[in-house]
PDB file of C-alpha atoms in Angstrom:
ATOM      1  CA  MET A   1       0.000   0.000   0.000  1.00 70.00           C
ATOM      2  CA  ALA A   2       1.280   3.431  -0.913  1.00 79.00           C
ATOM      3  CA  ASP A   3       1.635   6.267   1.553  1.00 91.00           C
ATOM      4  CA  PRO A   4      -0.911   9.016   0.721  1.00 94.00           C
ATOM      5  CA  GLU A   5       1.794  11.654   1.262  1.00 97.00           C
ATOM      6  CA  ILE A   6       4.001  10.003  -1.363  1.00 97.00           C
ATOM      7  CA  ILE A   7       1.105   9.931  -3.810  1.00 97.00           C
ATOM      8  CA  ARG A   8       0.335  13.615  -3.148  1.00 96.00           C
ATOM      9  CA  THR A   9       3.990  14.585  -3.680  1.00 97.00           C
ATOM     10  CA  VAL A  10       4.185  12.679  -6.980  1.00 98.00           C
ATOM     11  CA  GLN A  11       0.828  14.102  -8.048  1.00 96.00           C
ATOM     12  CA  GLU A  12       2.057  17.655  -7.455  1.00 94.00           C
ATOM     13  CA  PHE A  13       5.255  16.966  -9.408  1.00 96.00           C
ATOM     14  CA  ILE A  14       3.353  15.563 -12.385  1.00 96.00           C
ATOM     15  CA  GLN A  15       0.852  18.404 -12.358  1.00 95.00           C
ATOM     16  CA  SER A  16       3.426  21.184 -12.111  1.00 93.00           C
ATOM     17  CA  ARG A  17       6.469  19.791 -13.934  1.00 95.00           C
ATOM     18  CA  ILE A  18       5.021  17.453 -16.543  1.00 96.00           C
ATOM     19  CA  LEU A  19       1.506  18.737 -17.229  1.00 95.00           C
ATOM     20  CA  HIS A  20       2.369  22.329 -16.275  1.00 91.00           C
ATOM     21  CA  ASP A  21      -1.206  22.594 -14.991  1.00 87.00           C
ATOM     22  CA  PRO A  22      -1.741  22.418 -11.208  1.00 80.00           C
ATOM     23  CA  GLU A  23      -5.507  22.561 -11.789  1.00 84.00           C
ATOM     24  CA  PHE A  24      -5.636  19.400 -13.950  1.00 87.00           C
ATOM     25  CA  ALA A  25      -7.915  16.824 -12.295  1.00 90.00           C
ATOM     26  CA  LEU A  26      -5.268  14.172 -11.765  1.00 95.00           C
ATOM     27  CA  GLU A  27      -6.689  11.328  -9.677  1.00 96.00           C
ATOM     28  CA  GLU A  28      -4.869   8.380  -8.113  1.00 96.00           C
ATOM     29  CA  SER A  29      -6.359   6.111 -10.767  1.00 96.00           C
ATOM     30  CA  THR A  30      -5.742   8.363 -13.801  1.00 97.00           C
ATOM     31  CA  GLN A  31      -4.094   6.172 -16.436  1.00 98.00           C
ATOM     32  CA  LEU A  32      -0.859   8.108 -16.895  1.00 98.00           C
ATOM     33  CA  LEU A  33       0.618   5.973 -19.655  1.00 97.00           C
ATOM     34  CA  LYS A  34      -2.585   5.265 -21.575  1.00 97.00           C
ATOM     35  CA  LEU A  35      -3.452   8.964 -21.672  1.00 95.00           C
ATOM     36  CA  GLY A  36       0.065   9.931 -22.746  1.00 95.00           C
ATOM     37  CA  ILE A  37       0.701  11.957 -19.590  1.00 96.00           C
ATOM     38  CA  LEU A  38       3.849   9.930 -18.994  1.00 97.00           C
ATOM     39  CA  THR A  39       6.042   9.448 -22.041  1.00 97.00           C
ATOM     40  CA  SER A  40       9.529   7.977 -22.118  1.00 95.00           C
ATOM     41  CA  LEU A  41      11.072  11.411 -21.500  1.00 97.00           C
ATOM     42  CA  SER A  42       8.652  12.486 -18.771  1.00 97.00           C
ATOM     43  CA  THR A  43       9.010   9.099 -17.065  1.00 98.00           C
ATOM     44  CA  MET A  44      12.770   9.640 -16.875  1.00 97.00           C
ATOM     45  CA  ARG A  45      12.148  13.081 -15.360  1.00 98.00           C
ATOM     46  CA  LEU A  46       9.861  11.418 -12.822  1.00 98.00           C
ATOM     47  CA  VAL A  47      12.481   8.764 -12.010  1.00 98.00           C
ATOM     48  CA  SER A  48      15.020  11.536 -11.427  1.00 98.00           C
ATOM     49  CA  PHE A  49      12.544  13.327  -9.150  1.00 98.00           C
ATOM     50  CA  ILE A  50      11.914  10.091  -7.211  1.00 98.00           C
ATOM     51  CA  HIS A  51      15.657   9.763  -6.632  1.00 98.00           C
ATOM     52  CA  GLU A  52      16.043  13.372  -5.515  1.00 98.00           C
ATOM     53  CA  LYS A  53      12.925  13.546  -3.342  1.00 98.00           C
ATOM     54  CA  PHE A  54      12.781  10.064  -1.816  1.00 97.00           C
ATOM     55  CA  GLY A  55      16.422   8.977  -2.034  1.00 96.00           C
ATOM     56  CA  VAL A  56      15.728   5.761  -3.913  1.00 97.00           C
ATOM     57  CA  ASP A  57      16.856   4.607  -7.329  1.00 97.00           C
ATOM     58  CA  VAL A  58      14.421   2.873  -9.657  1.00 98.00           C
ATOM     59  CA  PRO A  59      16.301  -0.171 -10.976  1.00 97.00           C
ATOM     60  CA  VAL A  60      16.013  -1.098 -14.625  1.00 96.00           C
ATOM     61  CA  ASP A  61      14.039  -4.238 -13.767  1.00 97.00           C
ATOM     62  CA  GLU A  62      11.390  -2.033 -12.083  1.00 97.00           C
ATOM     63  CA  MET A  63      10.969   0.198 -15.159  1.00 97.00           C
ATOM     64  CA  LEU A  64       7.744  -1.552 -16.080  1.00 98.00           C
ATOM     65  CA  ALA A  65       4.521  -0.022 -17.369  1.00 97.00           C
ATOM     66  CA  GLU A  66       2.621  -1.527 -14.446  1.00 98.00           C
ATOM     67  CA  ASN A  67       4.783   0.459 -11.997  1.00 98.00           C
ATOM     68  CA  PHE A  68       3.981   3.760 -13.727  1.00 98.00           C
ATOM     69  CA  ALA A  69       0.385   3.138 -14.789  1.00 98.00           C
ATOM     70  CA  ASP A  70      -1.141   5.521 -12.240  1.00 98.00           C
ATOM     71  CA  LEU A  71      -0.317   7.404  -9.049  1.00 98.00           C
ATOM     72  CA  THR A  72      -1.214   4.440  -6.863  1.00 97.00           C
ATOM     73  CA  ALA A  73       1.240   2.188  -8.719  1.00 98.00           C
ATOM     74  CA  ILE A  74       3.992   4.817  -8.536  1.00 98.00           C
ATOM     75  CA  GLY A  75       3.366   5.311  -4.824  1.00 98.00           C
ATOM     76  CA  ALA A  76       3.527   1.563  -4.224  1.00 97.00           C
ATOM     77  CA  LEU A  77       6.790   1.372  -6.190  1.00 98.00           C
ATOM     78  CA  ILE A  78       8.388   4.133  -4.117  1.00 98.00           C
ATOM     79  CA  THR A  79       7.181   2.572  -0.859  1.00 96.00           C
ATOM     80  CA  ARG A  80       8.569  -0.825  -1.909  1.00 96.00           C
ATOM     81  CA  LEU A  81      11.920   0.692  -2.906  1.00 97.00           C
ATOM     82  CA  GLU A  82      12.153   2.587   0.380  1.00 95.00           C
ATOM     83  CA  LEU A  83      11.513  -0.634   2.305  1.00 94.00           C
ATOM     84  CA  GLN A  84      14.135  -2.502   0.250  1.00 92.00           C
ATOM     85  CA  LYS A  85      16.620   0.301   0.871  1.00 89.00           C
ATOM     86  CA  GLY A  86      15.940   0.081   4.589  1.00 82.00           C
ATOM     87  CA  ASP A  87      16.372  -3.705   4.569  1.00 72.00           C
ATOM     88  CA  SER A  88      19.720  -3.431   2.788  1.00 64.00           C
ATOM     89  CA  ARG A  89      21.103  -1.263   5.619  1.00 51.00           C
ATOM     90  CA  VAL A  90      20.504  -3.944   8.241  1.00 43.00           C
TER      91      VAL A  90
END
């Protein structure tokens, strides 16, 4: 399950830096790839933002459409990567 704060942070990034429209009705279930909101270039910008904001790298094997389909999937990916990062420190 994704942290609502993570989802909100990603939502704000997509609205302001990718869509350039903070008023766009972007919901957790909005199909980001199917609607063309996330393209290959904007997905790489998002991955860079995830690294900067949350301190996790998205490995190549996690660069799957299902992980970037909507805000819920992206939030779950970040949460999972944060947990894996925490486990690797132990």
